[in-house]
mmCIF file of C-alpha atoms and ligand atoms in Angstrom:
data_model
loop_
_atom_site.group_PDB
_atom_site.id
_atom_site.type_symbol
_atom_site.label_atom_id
_atom_site.label_comp_id
_atom_site.label_asym_id
_atom_site.label_seq_id
_atom_site.Cartn_x
_atom_site.Cartn_y
_atom_site.Cartn_z
ATOM 1 C CA UNK G 21 0.000 0.000 0.000
ATOM 2 C CA UNK G 22 1.379 3.428 -0.828
ATOM 3 C CA UNK G 23 1.237 6.285 1.658
ATOM 4 C CA UNK G 24 2.159 9.763 0.409
ATOM 5 C CA UNK G 25 2.766 12.504 2.936
ATOM 6 C CA UNK G 26 2.231 15.926 1.370
ATOM 7 C CA UNK G 27 5.136 17.906 2.779
ATOM 8 C CA UNK G 28 4.566 21.034 0.701
ATOM 9 C CA UNK G 29 5.322 24.146 2.818
ATOM 10 C CA UNK G 30 1.814 25.501 2.227
ATOM 11 C CA UNK G 31 0.260 22.214 3.322
ATOM 12 C CA UNK G 32 2.296 22.217 6.530
ATOM 13 C CA UNK G 33 1.461 25.900 7.121
ATOM 14 C CA UNK G 34 -2.273 25.167 6.837
ATOM 15 C CA UNK G 35 -1.931 22.074 9.009
ATOM 16 C CA UNK G 36 -0.354 24.173 11.764
ATOM 17 C CA UNK G 37 -3.388 26.472 11.692
ATOM 18 C CA UNK G 38 -5.701 23.439 11.966
ATOM 19 C CA UNK G 39 -3.742 21.940 14.852
ATOM 20 C CA UNK G 40 -3.797 25.184 16.860
ATOM 21 C CA UNK G 41 -6.522 24.958 19.498
ATOM 22 C CA UNK G 42 -7.021 28.741 19.214
ATOM 23 C CA UNK G 43 -8.146 28.531 15.590
ATOM 24 C CA UNK G 44 -11.887 29.241 15.589
ATOM 25 C CA UNK G 45 -14.415 27.554 13.300
ATOM 26 C CA UNK G 46 -14.515 30.109 10.413
ATOM 27 C CA UNK G 47 -10.733 30.029 9.907
ATOM 28 C CA UNK G 48 -10.628 26.272 10.574
ATOM 29 C CA UNK G 49 -13.166 25.682 7.798
ATOM 30 C CA UNK G 50 -11.393 27.974 5.307
ATOM 31 C CA UNK G 51 -8.031 26.430 6.077
ATOM 32 C CA UNK G 52 -9.389 22.898 5.667
ATOM 33 C CA UNK G 53 -10.602 23.885 2.204
ATOM 34 C CA UNK G 54 -7.200 25.355 1.279
ATOM 35 C CA UNK G 55 -5.350 22.272 2.479
ATOM 36 C CA UNK G 56 -7.818 20.046 0.627
ATOM 37 C CA UNK G 57 -6.828 21.647 -2.708
ATOM 38 C CA UNK G 58 -3.248 20.483 -2.170
ATOM 39 C CA UNK G 59 -4.272 17.015 -0.996
ATOM 40 C CA UNK G 60 -6.660 16.470 -3.905
ATOM 41 C CA UNK G 61 -3.995 17.719 -6.352
ATOM 42 C CA UNK G 62 -1.608 15.073 -4.966
ATOM 43 C CA UNK G 63 -4.318 12.385 -4.979
ATOM 44 C CA UNK G 64 -4.838 12.959 -8.710
ATOM 45 C CA UNK G 65 -1.187 13.487 -9.669
ATOM 46 C CA UNK G 66 -0.932 9.966 -11.150
ATOM 47 C CA UNK G 67 -4.192 10.111 -13.128
ATOM 48 C CA UNK G 68 -4.013 8.799 -16.700
ATOM 49 C CA UNK G 69 -4.210 11.422 -19.456
ATOM 50 C CA UNK G 70 -5.921 11.231 -22.831
ATOM 51 C CA UNK G 71 -4.279 13.186 -25.656
ATOM 52 C CA UNK G 72 -6.463 15.876 -27.213
ATOM 53 C CA UNK G 73 -5.834 18.011 -30.284
ATOM 54 C CA UNK G 74 -7.091 21.572 -29.811
ATOM 55 C CA UNK G 75 -6.567 24.957 -31.395
ATOM 56 C CA UNK G 76 -5.282 27.881 -29.383
ATOM 57 C CA UNK G 77 -6.084 31.334 -30.776
ATOM 58 C CA UNK G 78 -2.667 31.065 -32.504
ATOM 59 C CA UNK G 79 -2.344 27.480 -33.811
ATOM 60 C CA UNK G 80 -3.304 23.810 -33.414
ATOM 61 C CA UNK G 81 -1.529 22.021 -30.561
ATOM 62 C CA UNK G 82 -1.445 18.673 -28.775
ATOM 63 C CA UNK G 83 -2.813 18.781 -25.251
ATOM 64 C CA UNK G 84 -4.351 16.316 -22.793
ATOM 65 C CA UNK G 85 -7.410 15.838 -20.609
ATOM 66 C CA UNK G 86 -8.129 13.506 -17.701
ATOM 67 C CA UNK G 87 -8.153 9.918 -18.902
ATOM 68 C CA UNK G 88 -10.856 8.585 -16.586
ATOM 69 C CA UNK G 89 -13.763 9.917 -14.538
ATOM 70 C CA UNK G 90 -13.407 10.803 -10.866
ATOM 71 C CA UNK G 91 -15.841 9.938 -8.092
ATOM 72 C CA UNK G 92 -15.511 11.753 -4.762
ATOM 73 C CA UNK G 93 -16.915 10.050 -1.657
ATOM 74 C CA UNK G 94 -17.234 12.111 1.528
ATOM 75 C CA UNK G 95 -17.262 10.133 4.773
ATOM 76 C CA UNK G 96 -19.571 11.899 7.259
ATOM 77 C CA UNK G 97 -19.118 14.214 8.996
ATOM 78 C CA UNK G 98 -15.660 15.624 8.596
ATOM 79 C CA UNK G 99 -15.242 14.545 4.959
ATOM 80 C CA UNK G 100 -17.788 17.230 4.044
ATOM 81 C CA UNK G 101 -15.153 19.833 4.906
ATOM 82 C CA UNK G 102 -13.024 18.712 1.930
ATOM 83 C CA UNK G 103 -15.733 18.385 -0.666
ATOM 84 C CA UNK G 104 -15.864 21.989 -1.931
ATOM 85 C CA UNK G 105 -12.172 21.943 -2.817
ATOM 86 C CA UNK G 106 -12.568 18.573 -4.569
ATOM 87 C CA UNK G 107 -15.530 19.738 -6.675
ATOM 88 C CA UNK G 108 -13.833 23.087 -7.433
ATOM 89 C CA UNK G 109 -10.844 21.224 -8.858
ATOM 90 C CA UNK G 110 -12.920 18.503 -10.538
ATOM 91 C CA UNK G 111 -16.275 20.045 -11.526
ATOM 92 C CA UNK G 112 -17.304 16.848 -13.388
ATOM 93 C CA UNK G 113 -16.758 14.632 -10.360
ATOM 94 C CA UNK G 114 -19.679 12.494 -9.297
ATOM 95 C CA UNK G 115 -20.269 12.631 -5.560
ATOM 96 C CA UNK G 116 -21.038 9.879 -3.080
ATOM 97 C CA UNK G 117 -21.810 10.074 0.616
ATOM 98 C CA UNK G 118 -20.916 7.532 3.282
ATOM 99 C CA UNK G 119 -22.444 7.892 6.742
ATOM 100 C CA UNK G 120 -20.951 5.643 9.376
ATOM 101 C CA UNK G 121 -20.771 5.702 13.148
ATOM 102 C CA UNK G 122 -19.138 3.475 15.688
ATOM 103 C CA UNK G 123 -21.388 0.918 17.398
ATOM 104 C CA UNK G 124 -20.618 1.602 21.064
ATOM 105 C CA UNK G 125 -21.223 -2.057 22.034
ATOM 106 C CA UNK G 126 -19.258 -3.823 19.344
ATOM 107 C CA UNK G 127 -16.917 -0.946 18.307
ATOM 108 C CA UNK G 128 -17.721 -1.930 14.707
ATOM 109 C CA UNK G 129 -18.524 0.731 12.076
ATOM 110 C CA UNK G 130 -22.320 1.035 11.656
ATOM 111 C CA UNK G 131 -23.793 2.457 8.458
ATOM 112 C CA UNK G 132 -26.592 5.012 8.735
ATOM 113 C CA UNK G 133 -26.627 6.512 5.237
ATOM 114 C CA UNK G 134 -24.959 5.809 1.911
ATOM 115 C CA UNK G 135 -25.543 7.117 -1.586
ATOM 116 C CA UNK G 136 -23.054 6.242 -4.290
ATOM 117 C CA UNK G 137 -22.857 7.012 -8.020
ATOM 118 C CA UNK G 138 -21.602 4.476 -10.574
ATOM 119 C CA UNK G 139 -17.895 3.983 -9.992
ATOM 120 C CA UNK G 140 -16.715 1.313 -12.406
ATOM 121 C CA UNK G 141 -13.649 2.613 -14.309
ATOM 122 C CA UNK G 142 -13.388 5.748 -12.136
ATOM 123 C CA UNK G 143 -10.701 7.001 -9.768
ATOM 124 C CA UNK G 144 -12.481 7.073 -6.409
ATOM 125 C CA UNK G 145 -11.280 9.643 -3.898
ATOM 126 C CA UNK G 146 -12.497 8.875 -0.392
ATOM 127 C CA UNK G 147 -12.430 11.994 1.783
ATOM 128 C CA UNK G 148 -11.705 10.784 5.333
ATOM 129 C CA UNK G 149 -9.741 13.605 7.022
ATOM 130 C CA UNK G 150 -8.888 11.842 10.298
ATOM 131 C CA UNK G 151 -7.501 8.341 9.735
ATOM 132 C CA UNK G 152 -7.568 7.133 13.346
ATOM 133 C CA UNK G 153 -8.313 3.408 13.849
ATOM 134 C CA UNK G 154 -8.984 2.972 10.119
ATOM 135 C CA UNK G 155 -12.367 1.317 10.804
ATOM 136 C CA UNK G 156 -14.476 3.910 8.938
ATOM 137 C CA UNK G 157 -12.101 4.148 6.001
ATOM 138 C CA UNK G 158 -11.882 0.363 5.650
ATOM 139 C CA UNK G 159 -15.687 0.206 5.784
ATOM 140 C CA UNK G 160 -15.985 2.939 3.125
ATOM 141 C CA UNK G 161 -13.511 1.019 0.919
ATOM 142 C CA UNK G 162 -15.610 -2.156 1.343
ATOM 143 C CA UNK G 163 -18.699 -0.227 0.223
ATOM 144 C CA UNK G 164 -17.145 1.347 -2.870
ATOM 145 C CA UNK G 165 -15.488 -1.934 -3.902
ATOM 146 C CA UNK G 166 -18.920 -3.600 -3.731
ATOM 147 C CA UNK G 167 -20.053 -0.911 -6.201
ATOM 148 C CA UNK G 168 -17.232 -1.805 -8.590
ATOM 149 C CA UNK G 169 -14.435 0.585 -7.576
ATOM 150 C CA UNK G 170 -10.945 -0.734 -8.312
ATOM 151 C CA UNK G 171 -8.869 2.479 -8.216
ATOM 152 C CA UNK G 172 -9.182 4.062 -4.769
ATOM 153 C CA UNK G 173 -7.221 6.845 -3.084
ATOM 154 C CA UNK G 174 -7.993 8.000 0.464
ATOM 155 C CA UNK G 175 -7.534 11.728 1.110
ATOM 156 C CA UNK G 176 -6.642 12.317 4.758
ATOM 157 C CA UNK G 177 -5.514 15.368 6.731
ATOM 158 C CA UNK G 178 -3.949 13.566 9.705
ATOM 159 C CA UNK G 179 -3.257 9.828 9.937
ATOM 160 C CA UNK G 180 -2.331 7.635 12.883
ATOM 161 C CA UNK G 181 0.149 4.778 12.452
ATOM 162 C CA UNK G 182 -2.545 2.436 13.830
ATOM 163 C CA UNK G 183 -4.984 3.408 11.051
ATOM 164 C CA UNK G 184 -2.360 3.061 8.343
ATOM 165 C CA UNK G 185 -1.419 -0.413 9.635
ATOM 166 C CA UNK G 186 -5.098 -1.435 9.743
ATOM 167 C CA UNK G 187 -5.606 -0.262 6.163
ATOM 168 C CA UNK G 188 -2.486 -2.145 5.033
ATOM 169 C CA UNK G 189 -4.077 -5.331 6.340
ATOM 170 C CA UNK G 190 -7.609 -4.725 5.039
ATOM 171 C CA UNK G 191 -7.067 -2.790 1.791
ATOM 172 C CA UNK G 192 -3.435 -3.028 0.681
ATOM 173 C CA UNK G 193 -4.401 -1.776 -2.814
ATOM 174 C CA UNK G 194 -5.705 1.600 -1.548
ATOM 175 C CA UNK G 195 -3.369 4.594 -1.793
ATOM 176 C CA UNK G 196 -3.333 7.038 1.123
ATOM 177 C CA UNK G 197 -2.532 10.727 0.690
ATOM 178 C CA UNK G 198 -2.139 12.591 3.973
ATOM 179 C CA UNK G 199 -0.699 15.867 5.261
ATOM 180 C CA UNK G 200 0.693 14.206 8.412
ATOM 181 C CA UNK G 201 1.409 10.882 10.078
ATOM 182 C CA UNK G 202 1.096 11.528 13.804
ATOM 183 C CA UNK G 203 2.430 9.681 16.855
ATOM 184 C CA UNK G 204 -0.420 7.486 18.127
ATOM 185 C CA UNK G 205 -4.030 7.234 19.321
ATOM 186 C CA UNK G 206 -5.341 8.208 22.738
ATOM 187 C CA UNK G 207 -7.452 5.787 24.805
ATOM 188 C CA UNK G 208 -10.526 7.497 23.240
ATOM 189 C CA UNK G 209 -9.143 6.932 19.740
ATOM 190 C CA UNK G 210 -8.176 10.553 19.115
ATOM 191 C CA UNK G 211 -5.040 11.116 17.075
ATOM 192 C CA UNK G 212 -2.097 12.622 19.013
ATOM 193 C CA UNK G 213 -0.965 15.322 18.696
ATOM 194 C CA UNK G 214 -3.746 15.601 16.093
ATOM 195 C CA UNK G 215 -6.134 18.508 15.900
ATOM 196 C CA UNK G 216 -9.026 17.344 18.059
ATOM 197 C CA UNK G 217 -12.454 16.423 16.740
ATOM 198 C CA UNK G 218 -12.419 17.552 13.116
ATOM 199 C CA UNK G 219 -16.224 17.462 12.767
ATOM 200 C CA UNK G 220 -16.737 19.561 15.889
ATOM 201 C CA UNK G 221 -14.126 22.092 14.812
ATOM 202 C CA UNK G 222 -15.505 22.326 11.262
ATOM 203 C CA UNK G 223 -19.130 22.649 12.273
ATOM 204 C CA UNK G 224 -18.812 24.470 15.597
ATOM 205 C CA UNK G 225 -20.417 21.688 17.630
ATOM 206 C CA UNK G 226 -17.858 21.859 20.448
HETATM 207 N N1 URA R 249 -11.729 11.812 14.433
HETATM 208 C C1 URA R 249 -11.405 13.095 14.730
HETATM 209 O O1 URA R 249 -12.144 14.021 14.385
HETATM 210 N N2 URA R 249 -10.274 13.333 15.398
HETATM 211 C C2 URA R 249 -9.437 12.358 15.789
HETATM 212 O O2 URA R 249 -8.402 12.647 16.399
HETATM 213 C C3 URA R 249 -9.777 11.026 15.476
HETATM 214 C C4 URA R 249 -10.932 10.772 14.791
#
């Protein structure tokens, strides 16, 4: 499984703003969107290209366009914070939604809402900003594979080593793009040092 850490200075600058506990919701939301542009750019950097002949105002030239469609799947809730950047960059993207919560008795991911477009032959970008235990991401990968996805990249803001190891076992074919690989998980499964609860900070539900 490939894991790409986006170490671009802008990405790390934005990440610092997100990690700072004093960053309030409006700036947190804006900064998430800015960072998402860089993460989505990296997650599509190996896309196939199709040659296209066009004419500039001056002369004919050989150019290229994306060689396959892109599906973006936002994992609730925090994945919604990345979706505007993804659809800005890829206006033709089809969008899926994956709602999952942890079953407090079994600790297993429990689906409460899914809606997926056709994904055969598409690059599927799963927006899962906090890769903690990996349970939700692995579940989302199971769902999209059942719908025919074979080319999957997870777009994460912060990842824990535990989540990466879990994904290696469950979905070794899935590429992970992340701005950071942090130290570990707390006893409540928060990433350390992390940035806290991404959904709460994005939506002001603290
Ligand atoms: N989800 C979050 O929002 N934050 C974490 O640290 C882990 C999971």
